[in-house]
Amino acid sequence: MNILETTVLSVASVSVGNQVEAVARTRTQVFEMTQMAEDTVLRPEDFGVFSHELRAWLAGRIAEQAGDSNLKFHYLKGAGITENSHHPELPNGLNWDTLITFVDKAANSTRNVTADDIVNLQQSGFTDKDIVKLCQLIGFIAYQTRVVSGLRMMSGIFS
Amino acid sequence: MNHIIRKFTRRVPVWKPRVKPVKQEEATSEQLEALKITPSNTKVSDYVLTLAHDAESLAVRSPLFNSIMYDKGGMSREERELGAIAASMVNHCVYCASIHADRHAKLAKSTEATDKLFSDGSKANLTPRQNAIFRFARKLSETPPETDAQDITTLRETGLTDNEILDLILSTSLFGWANRLMHVLGDPIRPEGGS
């Protein structure tokens, strides 16, 4: 794997000769494993009630709210959906509003999540397996957006 | 009766899941494989059994966690823990903050920094280097991240190499992920009558 082609380094504009490139190469394994984590969390074999398209759509929403439209477009492009696409559907009559309320709170206001938020998901029909899968997705995007943000800062890119 | 811990403490609480963990005796072969490596190489706890509901993610996340926190070179383990603590304080993950404050104190052979952080928060009177690290990690953990050019300059001026800064970015960001599992999926409790 060429680590410069991994999502975090390419979206952060770390390229050959960039001042951060040599530093990044000291942690090659971390960038390779980060890419494996993205591939797994966004496109798992056992995707459950969250299709690959829905995961990409949610990832794009979280990235945008974290101020990273480049990452948003990366996620959407990976799933073949566009910014103006209607959100992918949930199966089995699961409630969209319940899902999106939880995703926004866990991603952006983590400190305020309580046991009641988990109960709401359970009472809406989400299984414990669904909930863990959802939290892994939300958590991974939180990680990836911050790594990209930090790398841009190191490179002197402050937009 | 269990008492939920809401204040930061170095006395590590018990983590009580809000969802039912996978029963180890009923785990699939894929789940058992994913459980072979745990974050920080600790025992198979209720936390990892909860994460075993998503065996694919667990299998890739645990090695990544251990690499970011424990690989040799770059930033010291003690200072990576400071990044973890800052993220956990922003996200109010009392359990994560407790575990990593305890580790920081043991690595530093001093409770001074974590005592100050838990009593004074972002106003804690740390050393200039600790303060630059904590401030950067705290700002990176906000949503959206609030770090700016001056934060990087300050890190460099206080003597951090770019290798150390990269490790700080990675360890802090990793806890943006960890907190959204630990704090969201469970409660830090002190069982009544427990030590």
mmCIF file of C-alpha atoms in Angstrom:
data_model
loop_
_atom_site.group_PDB
_atom_site.id
_atom_site.type_symbol
_atom_site.label_atom_id
_atom_site.label_comp_id
_atom_site.label_asym_id
_atom_site.label_seq_id
_atom_site.Cartn_x
_atom_site.Cartn_y
_atom_site.Cartn_z
ATOM 1 C CA MET A 1 0.000 0.000 0.000
ATOM 2 C CA ASN A 2 1.326 3.454 -0.928
ATOM 3 C CA ILE A 3 0.472 5.429 2.198
ATOM 4 C CA LEU A 4 0.254 8.682 0.207
ATOM 5 C CA GLU A 5 -2.806 7.172 -1.478
ATOM 6 C CA THR A 6 -4.552 6.508 1.833
ATOM 7 C CA THR A 7 -7.534 8.704 2.535
ATOM 8 C CA VAL A 8 -6.087 10.674 5.433
ATOM 9 C CA LEU A 9 -2.841 11.591 3.678
ATOM 10 C CA SER A 10 -4.372 12.302 0.272
ATOM 11 C CA VAL A 11 -7.285 14.369 1.641
ATOM 12 C CA ALA A 12 -4.814 16.257 3.873
ATOM 13 C CA SER A 13 -2.746 16.984 0.718
ATOM 14 C CA VAL A 14 0.371 15.217 2.006
ATOM 15 C CA SER A 15 2.324 14.350 -1.143
ATOM 16 C CA VAL A 16 5.877 13.551 -2.245
ATOM 17 C CA GLY A 17 8.192 16.276 -0.998
ATOM 18 C CA ASN A 18 5.622 17.752 1.386
ATOM 19 C CA GLN A 19 7.210 18.570 4.752
ATOM 20 C CA VAL A 20 4.939 16.080 6.507
ATOM 21 C CA GLU A 21 5.675 13.184 4.132
ATOM 22 C CA ALA A 22 8.870 12.065 5.854
ATOM 23 C CA VAL A 23 7.221 12.244 9.267
ATOM 24 C CA ALA A 24 4.207 10.261 8.056
ATOM 25 C CA ARG A 25 6.521 7.530 6.737
ATOM 26 C CA THR A 26 7.712 6.899 10.311
ATOM 27 C CA ARG A 27 4.182 5.691 11.066
ATOM 28 C CA THR A 28 3.495 3.735 7.869
ATOM 29 C CA GLN A 29 1.766 0.935 9.776
ATOM 30 C CA VAL A 30 -0.670 3.350 11.419
ATOM 31 C CA PHE A 31 -1.704 4.868 8.086
ATOM 32 C CA GLU A 32 -2.111 1.429 6.520
ATOM 33 C CA MET A 33 -4.252 0.250 9.434
ATOM 34 C CA THR A 34 -6.276 3.464 9.343
ATOM 35 C CA GLN A 35 -7.110 2.764 5.698
ATOM 36 C CA MET A 36 -8.059 -0.816 6.582
ATOM 37 C CA ALA A 37 -10.326 0.537 9.309
ATOM 38 C CA GLU A 38 -12.017 2.895 6.838
ATOM 39 C CA ASP A 39 -12.570 0.088 4.352
ATOM 40 C CA THR A 40 -14.003 -2.101 7.094
ATOM 41 C CA VAL A 41 -16.224 0.422 8.836
ATOM 42 C CA LEU A 42 -17.617 1.979 5.653
ATOM 43 C CA ARG A 43 -17.843 -1.181 3.557
ATOM 44 C CA PRO A 44 -18.145 -4.204 5.868
ATOM 45 C CA GLU A 45 -19.201 -7.626 4.625
ATOM 46 C CA ASP A 46 -21.775 -7.825 7.426
ATOM 47 C CA PHE A 47 -23.336 -4.372 6.993
ATOM 48 C CA GLY A 48 -26.506 -5.152 8.945
ATOM 49 C CA VAL A 49 -29.216 -2.492 8.613
ATOM 50 C CA PHE A 50 -26.694 0.131 7.490
ATOM 51 C CA SER A 51 -25.953 -0.312 3.774
ATOM 52 C CA HIS A 52 -22.648 0.843 2.324
ATOM 53 C CA GLU A 53 -24.482 3.796 0.740
ATOM 54 C CA LEU A 54 -26.110 4.761 4.045
ATOM 55 C CA ARG A 55 -22.795 4.524 5.873
ATOM 56 C CA ALA A 56 -21.179 6.809 3.288
ATOM 57 C CA TRP A 57 -24.069 9.270 3.550
ATOM 58 C CA LEU A 58 -23.825 9.356 7.366
ATOM 59 C CA ALA A 59 -20.027 9.658 7.186
ATOM 60 C CA GLY A 60 -20.384 12.597 4.806
ATOM 61 C CA ARG A 61 -22.840 14.299 7.133
ATOM 62 C CA ILE A 62 -20.530 13.854 10.144
ATOM 63 C CA ALA A 63 -17.498 15.088 8.184
ATOM 64 C CA GLU A 64 -19.368 18.147 6.947
ATOM 65 C CA GLN A 65 -20.503 19.006 10.472
ATOM 66 C CA ALA A 66 -16.869 18.651 11.556
ATOM 67 C CA GLY A 67 -15.988 21.249 8.926
ATOM 68 C CA ASP A 68 -14.455 18.933 6.317
ATOM 69 C CA SER A 69 -16.241 19.042 2.967
ATOM 70 C CA ASN A 70 -13.306 17.333 1.211
ATOM 71 C CA LEU A 71 -13.742 14.252 3.349
ATOM 72 C CA LYS A 72 -17.493 14.428 2.829
ATOM 73 C CA PHE A 73 -17.080 14.271 -0.937
ATOM 74 C CA HIS A 74 -14.558 11.453 -0.576
ATOM 75 C CA TYR A 75 -17.095 9.353 1.337
ATOM 76 C CA LEU A 76 -19.953 10.110 -1.055
ATOM 77 C CA LYS A 77 -17.828 9.403 -4.127
ATOM 78 C CA GLY A 78 -16.740 6.069 -2.643
ATOM 79 C CA ALA A 79 -20.371 4.966 -2.502
ATOM 80 C CA GLY A 80 -21.313 6.417 -5.876
ATOM 81 C CA ILE A 81 -23.737 8.955 -4.438
ATOM 82 C CA THR A 82 -23.828 12.706 -4.909
ATOM 83 C CA GLU A 83 -24.341 15.621 -2.583
ATOM 84 C CA ASN A 84 -27.876 16.063 -3.796
ATOM 85 C CA SER A 85 -28.835 12.408 -3.487
ATOM 86 C CA HIS A 86 -31.735 11.647 -1.187
ATOM 87 C CA HIS A 87 -30.484 9.791 1.856
ATOM 88 C CA PRO A 88 -30.403 5.991 1.465
ATOM 89 C CA GLU A 89 -33.278 4.259 3.220
ATOM 90 C CA LEU A 90 -33.287 2.207 6.401
ATOM 91 C CA PRO A 91 -34.798 -1.276 6.116
ATOM 92 C CA ASN A 92 -37.522 -2.889 8.188
ATOM 93 C CA GLY A 93 -39.437 0.281 8.980
ATOM 94 C CA LEU A 94 -36.669 1.627 11.225
ATOM 95 C CA ASN A 95 -37.220 5.286 12.014
ATOM 96 C CA TRP A 96 -34.991 7.782 10.169
ATOM 97 C CA ASP A 97 -35.472 10.638 12.638
ATOM 98 C CA THR A 98 -34.448 8.456 15.569
ATOM 99 C CA LEU A 99 -31.298 7.434 13.698
ATOM 100 C CA ILE A 100 -30.238 10.893 12.611
ATOM 101 C CA THR A 101 -30.933 12.462 16.023
ATOM 102 C CA PHE A 102 -28.657 9.888 17.630
ATOM 103 C CA VAL A 103 -25.917 10.199 14.995
ATOM 104 C CA ASP A 104 -25.779 13.989 15.311
ATOM 105 C CA LYS A 105 -25.667 13.866 19.108
ATOM 106 C CA ALA A 106 -23.061 11.099 19.379
ATOM 107 C CA ALA A 107 -20.866 12.727 16.727
ATOM 108 C CA ASN A 108 -21.116 16.368 17.729
ATOM 109 C CA SER A 109 -22.214 16.486 21.341
ATOM 110 C CA THR A 110 -20.738 13.269 22.671
ATOM 111 C CA ARG A 111 -20.512 14.491 26.243
ATOM 112 C CA ASN A 112 -24.314 14.872 26.390
ATOM 113 C CA VAL A 113 -25.192 11.306 25.333
ATOM 114 C CA THR A 114 -27.036 9.427 28.093
ATOM 115 C CA ALA A 115 -28.476 5.957 28.630
ATOM 116 C CA ASP A 116 -31.839 7.299 27.426
ATOM 117 C CA ASP A 117 -30.397 7.831 23.942
ATOM 118 C CA ILE A 118 -29.551 4.141 23.733
ATOM 119 C CA VAL A 119 -32.988 3.196 25.089
ATOM 120 C CA ASN A 120 -34.601 5.345 22.370
ATOM 121 C CA LEU A 121 -32.733 3.425 19.680
ATOM 122 C CA GLN A 122 -33.664 0.076 21.252
ATOM 123 C CA GLN A 123 -37.324 1.034 21.562
ATOM 124 C CA SER A 124 -37.316 2.092 17.896
ATOM 125 C CA GLY A 125 -36.247 -1.395 16.858
ATOM 126 C CA PHE A 126 -32.483 -1.073 16.545
ATOM 127 C CA THR A 127 -30.740 -4.156 17.945
ATOM 128 C CA ASP A 128 -27.718 -4.005 20.207
ATOM 129 C CA LYS A 129 -25.636 -5.184 17.248
ATOM 130 C CA ASP A 130 -26.977 -2.310 15.119
ATOM 131 C CA ILE A 131 -26.133 0.173 17.882
ATOM 132 C CA VAL A 132 -22.534 -1.043 18.250
ATOM 133 C CA LYS A 133 -22.032 -0.962 14.473
ATOM 134 C CA LEU A 134 -23.393 2.575 14.362
ATOM 135 C CA CYS A 135 -21.100 3.750 17.165
ATOM 136 C CA GLN A 136 -18.067 2.245 15.408
ATOM 137 C CA LEU A 137 -18.969 4.220 12.287
ATOM 138 C CA ILE A 138 -19.498 7.473 14.196
ATOM 139 C CA GLY A 139 -16.310 6.958 16.205
ATOM 140 C CA PHE A 140 -14.173 6.151 13.203
ATOM 141 C CA ILE A 141 -15.294 9.260 11.306
ATOM 142 C CA ALA A 142 -14.536 11.364 14.413
ATOM 143 C CA TYR A 143 -11.028 9.871 14.409
ATOM 144 C CA GLN A 144 -10.435 10.304 10.694
ATOM 145 C CA THR A 145 -11.649 13.909 10.505
ATOM 146 C CA ARG A 146 -9.298 14.887 13.329
ATOM 147 C CA VAL A 147 -6.264 13.120 11.880
ATOM 148 C CA VAL A 148 -6.864 14.934 8.575
ATOM 149 C CA SER A 149 -7.364 18.249 10.356
ATOM 150 C CA GLY A 150 -4.170 17.819 12.374
ATOM 151 C CA LEU A 151 -2.105 16.829 9.325
ATOM 152 C CA ARG A 152 -3.313 19.891 7.453
ATOM 153 C CA MET A 153 -2.212 22.046 10.381
ATOM 154 C CA MET A 154 1.220 20.433 10.340
ATOM 155 C CA SER A 155 1.497 21.098 6.603
ATOM 156 C CA GLY A 156 0.560 24.727 7.075
ATOM 157 C CA ILE A 157 -2.815 24.336 5.390
ATOM 158 C CA PHE A 158 -5.298 26.241 7.504
ATOM 159 C CA SER A 159 -8.426 26.365 5.405
ATOM 160 C CA MET B 1 -27.299 -0.317 43.829
ATOM 161 C CA ASN B 2 -24.728 1.162 41.448
ATOM 162 C CA HIS B 3 -23.590 4.742 41.576
ATOM 163 C CA ILE B 4 -22.787 6.411 38.242
ATOM 164 C CA ILE B 5 -19.539 8.399 38.425
ATOM 165 C CA ARG B 6 -19.885 11.823 36.816
ATOM 166 C CA LYS B 7 -16.745 13.593 38.067
ATOM 167 C CA PHE B 8 -13.285 12.908 36.698
ATOM 168 C CA THR B 9 -11.279 10.647 38.971
ATOM 169 C CA ARG B 10 -8.078 8.643 38.806
ATOM 170 C CA ARG B 11 -9.756 5.852 40.807
ATOM 171 C CA VAL B 12 -10.837 3.632 37.924
ATOM 172 C CA PRO B 13 -14.574 2.840 38.009
ATOM 173 C CA VAL B 14 -16.332 -0.227 36.622
ATOM 174 C CA TRP B 15 -17.690 0.100 33.066
ATOM 175 C CA LYS B 16 -21.304 -1.071 32.800
ATOM 176 C CA PRO B 17 -22.572 -1.572 29.237
ATOM 177 C CA ARG B 18 -25.895 -0.098 28.116
ATOM 178 C CA VAL B 19 -26.317 -2.929 25.608
ATOM 179 C CA LYS B 20 -25.891 -6.650 26.224
ATOM 180 C CA PRO B 21 -22.318 -7.822 25.557
ATOM 181 C CA VAL B 22 -21.754 -10.918 23.453
ATOM 182 C CA LYS B 23 -21.530 -14.022 25.648
ATOM 183 C CA GLN B 24 -18.040 -15.396 25.159
ATOM 184 C CA GLU B 25 -19.305 -18.989 25.250
ATOM 185 C CA GLU B 26 -21.746 -18.149 22.432
ATOM 186 C CA ALA B 27 -19.291 -16.123 20.306
ATOM 187 C CA THR B 28 -18.832 -16.997 16.646
ATOM 188 C CA SER B 29 -15.443 -17.993 15.296
ATOM 189 C CA GLU B 30 -15.098 -14.519 13.762
ATOM 190 C CA GLN B 31 -15.860 -12.875 17.119
ATOM 191 C CA LEU B 32 -13.403 -15.154 18.951
ATOM 192 C CA GLU B 33 -10.720 -14.288 16.391
ATOM 193 C CA ALA B 34 -11.370 -10.552 16.871
ATOM 194 C CA LEU B 35 -11.146 -10.980 20.659
ATOM 195 C CA LYS B 36 -7.595 -12.365 20.436
ATOM 196 C CA ILE B 37 -6.188 -8.815 20.386
ATOM 197 C CA THR B 38 -7.661 -6.299 22.825
ATOM 198 C CA PRO B 39 -6.999 -2.564 23.254
ATOM 199 C CA SER B 40 -3.930 -2.178 25.504
ATOM 200 C CA ASN B 41 -3.728 -6.000 25.515
ATOM 201 C CA THR B 42 -5.992 -6.138 28.561
ATOM 202 C CA LYS B 43 -8.313 -9.000 29.494
ATOM 203 C CA VAL B 44 -11.502 -9.777 27.549
ATOM 204 C CA SER B 45 -13.787 -7.357 29.352
ATOM 205 C CA ASP B 46 -17.459 -6.442 29.026
ATOM 206 C CA TYR B 47 -16.242 -3.571 26.848
ATOM 207 C CA VAL B 48 -14.579 -5.743 24.223
ATOM 208 C CA LEU B 49 -17.425 -8.259 24.429
ATOM 209 C CA THR B 50 -19.766 -5.359 23.643
ATOM 210 C CA LEU B 51 -17.611 -4.345 20.685
ATOM 211 C CA ALA B 52 -17.625 -7.985 19.549
ATOM 212 C CA HIS B 53 -21.137 -7.344 18.210
ATOM 213 C CA ASP B 54 -19.187 -5.798 15.297
ATOM 214 C CA ALA B 55 -16.355 -8.297 14.916
ATOM 215 C CA GLU B 56 -15.084 -6.840 11.641
ATOM 216 C CA SER B 57 -14.514 -3.401 13.176
ATOM 217 C CA LEU B 58 -13.082 -4.794 16.410
ATOM 218 C CA ALA B 59 -10.551 -6.868 14.480
ATOM 219 C CA VAL B 60 -9.085 -3.829 12.726
ATOM 220 C CA ARG B 61 -9.476 -1.322 15.542
ATOM 221 C CA SER B 62 -7.606 -3.088 18.374
ATOM 222 C CA PRO B 63 -4.268 -3.409 16.482
ATOM 223 C CA LEU B 64 -4.592 0.213 15.325
ATOM 224 C CA PHE B 65 -5.234 1.333 18.920
ATOM 225 C CA ASN B 66 -2.187 -0.530 20.201
ATOM 226 C CA SER B 67 0.042 0.789 17.410
ATOM 227 C CA ILE B 68 -0.918 4.417 18.003
ATOM 228 C CA MET B 69 -0.544 4.214 21.776
ATOM 229 C CA TYR B 70 2.434 1.873 22.140
ATOM 230 C CA ASP B 71 4.664 1.825 19.026
ATOM 231 C CA LYS B 72 8.227 2.854 19.793
ATOM 232 C CA GLY B 73 9.774 6.192 18.849
ATOM 233 C CA GLY B 74 8.174 9.597 18.546
ATOM 234 C CA MET B 75 6.200 10.950 21.475
ATOM 235 C CA SER B 76 6.609 9.340 24.894
ATOM 236 C CA ARG B 77 3.836 7.068 26.161
ATOM 237 C CA GLU B 78 3.248 9.478 29.002
ATOM 238 C CA GLU B 79 2.548 12.370 26.629
ATOM 239 C CA ARG B 80 0.352 10.259 24.338
ATOM 240 C CA GLU B 81 -1.737 9.580 27.448
ATOM 241 C CA LEU B 82 -2.062 13.346 27.913
ATOM 242 C CA GLY B 83 -3.671 13.559 24.458
ATOM 243 C CA ALA B 84 -6.037 10.749 25.421
ATOM 244 C CA ILE B 85 -6.965 12.508 28.658
ATOM 245 C CA ALA B 86 -7.661 15.820 26.879
ATOM 246 C CA ALA B 87 -10.008 14.178 24.368
ATOM 247 C CA SER B 88 -11.756 12.261 27.141
ATOM 248 C CA MET B 89 -12.281 15.447 29.152
ATOM 249 C CA VAL B 90 -13.779 17.268 26.141
ATOM 250 C CA ASN B 91 -16.138 14.358 25.475
ATOM 251 C CA HIS B 92 -16.702 13.803 29.202
ATOM 252 C CA CYS B 93 -15.780 10.140 28.983
ATOM 253 C CA VAL B 94 -15.176 9.670 32.704
ATOM 254 C CA TYR B 95 -14.093 6.049 32.309
ATOM 255 C CA CYS B 96 -11.514 6.774 29.562
ATOM 256 C CA ALA B 97 -10.191 9.793 31.466
ATOM 257 C CA SER B 98 -9.810 7.697 34.602
ATOM 258 C CA ILE B 99 -7.958 4.808 32.948
ATOM 259 C CA HIS B 100 -5.566 7.088 31.090
ATOM 260 C CA ALA B 101 -4.985 9.459 34.011
ATOM 261 C CA ASP B 102 -4.028 6.422 36.071
ATOM 262 C CA ARG B 103 -1.633 5.287 33.329
ATOM 263 C CA HIS B 104 -0.204 8.807 32.982
ATOM 264 C CA ALA B 105 0.444 9.022 36.721
ATOM 265 C CA LYS B 106 2.200 5.639 36.723
ATOM 266 C CA LEU B 107 4.359 6.500 33.700
ATOM 267 C CA ALA B 108 5.180 9.959 35.054
ATOM 268 C CA LYS B 109 5.618 8.583 38.568
ATOM 269 C CA SER B 110 3.621 11.614 39.638
ATOM 270 C CA THR B 111 -0.017 12.500 40.079
ATOM 271 C CA GLU B 112 0.674 16.236 39.884
ATOM 272 C CA ALA B 113 -0.441 16.867 36.283
ATOM 273 C CA THR B 114 -3.623 14.797 36.452
ATOM 274 C CA ASP B 115 -4.500 16.195 39.893
ATOM 275 C CA LYS B 116 -4.314 19.682 38.395
ATOM 276 C CA LEU B 117 -6.248 18.719 35.252
ATOM 277 C CA PHE B 118 -9.083 17.124 37.183
ATOM 278 C CA SER B 119 -9.369 20.036 39.621
ATOM 279 C CA ASP B 120 -8.769 22.989 37.268
ATOM 280 C CA GLY B 121 -9.545 21.666 33.783
ATOM 281 C CA SER B 122 -8.206 23.787 30.945
ATOM 282 C CA LYS B 123 -6.924 26.372 33.486
ATOM 283 C CA ALA B 124 -4.595 23.831 35.076
ATOM 284 C CA ASN B 125 -1.135 25.190 35.847
ATOM 285 C CA LEU B 126 0.965 22.645 33.926
ATOM 286 C CA THR B 127 4.510 22.883 32.610
ATOM 287 C CA PRO B 128 4.735 24.886 29.338
ATOM 288 C CA ARG B 129 5.229 21.654 27.354
ATOM 289 C CA GLN B 130 2.341 19.845 29.059
ATOM 290 C CA ASN B 131 0.173 22.914 28.629
ATOM 291 C CA ALA B 132 0.915 23.141 24.882
ATOM 292 C CA ILE B 133 0.141 19.430 24.454
ATOM 293 C CA PHE B 134 -3.072 19.537 26.471
ATOM 294 C CA ARG B 135 -4.287 22.730 24.808
ATOM 295 C CA PHE B 136 -3.694 21.358 21.303
ATOM 296 C CA ALA B 137 -5.384 18.037 22.119
ATOM 297 C CA ARG B 138 -8.345 19.756 23.738
ATOM 298 C CA LYS B 139 -8.906 22.016 20.728
ATOM 299 C CA LEU B 140 -8.490 19.145 18.244
ATOM 300 C CA SER B 141 -11.166 17.203 20.140
ATOM 301 C CA GLU B 142 -13.845 19.862 19.810
ATOM 302 C CA THR B 143 -16.421 19.604 16.998
ATOM 303 C CA PRO B 144 -15.450 21.096 14.620
ATOM 304 C CA PRO B 145 -11.782 20.979 15.642
ATOM 305 C CA GLU B 146 -10.578 24.387 16.907
ATOM 306 C CA THR B 147 -6.828 23.996 16.422
ATOM 307 C CA ASP B 148 -5.051 26.748 14.519
ATOM 308 C CA ALA B 149 -1.620 27.674 13.194
ATOM 309 C CA GLN B 150 -0.547 29.163 16.520
ATOM 310 C CA ASP B 151 -1.140 25.854 18.304
ATOM 311 C CA ILE B 152 1.323 24.094 15.987
ATOM 312 C CA THR B 153 3.806 26.951 16.387
ATOM 313 C CA THR B 154 3.489 26.735 20.165
ATOM 314 C CA LEU B 155 4.101 22.978 20.110
ATOM 315 C CA ARG B 156 7.238 23.487 18.041
ATOM 316 C CA GLU B 157 8.422 26.383 20.217
ATOM 317 C CA THR B 158 8.061 24.278 23.346
ATOM 318 C CA GLY B 159 10.386 21.706 21.817
ATOM 319 C CA LEU B 160 8.124 19.097 20.237
ATOM 320 C CA THR B 161 9.482 17.498 17.081
ATOM 321 C CA ASP B 162 7.169 16.897 14.136
ATOM 322 C CA ASN B 163 7.313 13.155 14.907
ATOM 323 C CA GLU B 164 5.978 13.920 18.377
ATOM 324 C CA ILE B 165 3.308 16.236 16.996
ATOM 325 C CA LEU B 166 2.128 13.504 14.619
ATOM 326 C CA ASP B 167 1.850 11.047 17.525
ATOM 327 C CA LEU B 168 -0.117 13.635 19.487
ATOM 328 C CA ILE B 169 -2.536 14.094 16.581
ATOM 329 C CA LEU B 170 -2.969 10.325 16.299
ATOM 330 C CA SER B 171 -3.443 9.593 20.009
ATOM 331 C CA THR B 172 -5.843 12.496 20.502
ATOM 332 C CA SER B 173 -7.881 11.585 17.422
ATOM 333 C CA LEU B 174 -7.962 7.934 18.462
ATOM 334 C CA PHE B 175 -9.734 8.962 21.646
ATOM 335 C CA GLY B 176 -12.287 10.876 19.609
ATOM 336 C CA TRP B 177 -13.174 7.349 18.473
ATOM 337 C CA ALA B 178 -12.709 5.578 21.822
ATOM 338 C CA ASN B 179 -14.863 8.102 23.686
ATOM 339 C CA ARG B 180 -17.712 7.594 21.199
ATOM 340 C CA LEU B 181 -17.681 3.914 22.135
ATOM 341 C CA MET B 182 -16.968 3.959 25.865
ATOM 342 C CA HIS B 183 -19.038 6.993 26.851
ATOM 343 C CA VAL B 184 -21.927 6.261 24.482
ATOM 344 C CA LEU B 185 -22.241 2.509 25.042
ATOM 345 C CA GLY B 186 -21.802 2.364 28.811
ATOM 346 C CA ASP B 187 -21.705 4.020 32.228
ATOM 347 C CA PRO B 188 -18.798 4.358 34.666
ATOM 348 C CA ILE B 189 -20.098 3.008 37.954
ATOM 349 C CA ARG B 190 -18.955 2.333 41.490
ATOM 350 C CA PRO B 191 -20.779 -0.730 42.792
ATOM 351 C CA GLU B 192 -22.182 -0.166 46.266
ATOM 352 C CA GLY B 193 -19.816 -1.643 48.811
ATOM 353 C CA GLY B 194 -17.082 -1.866 46.165
ATOM 354 C CA SER B 195 -13.582 -0.681 46.874
#
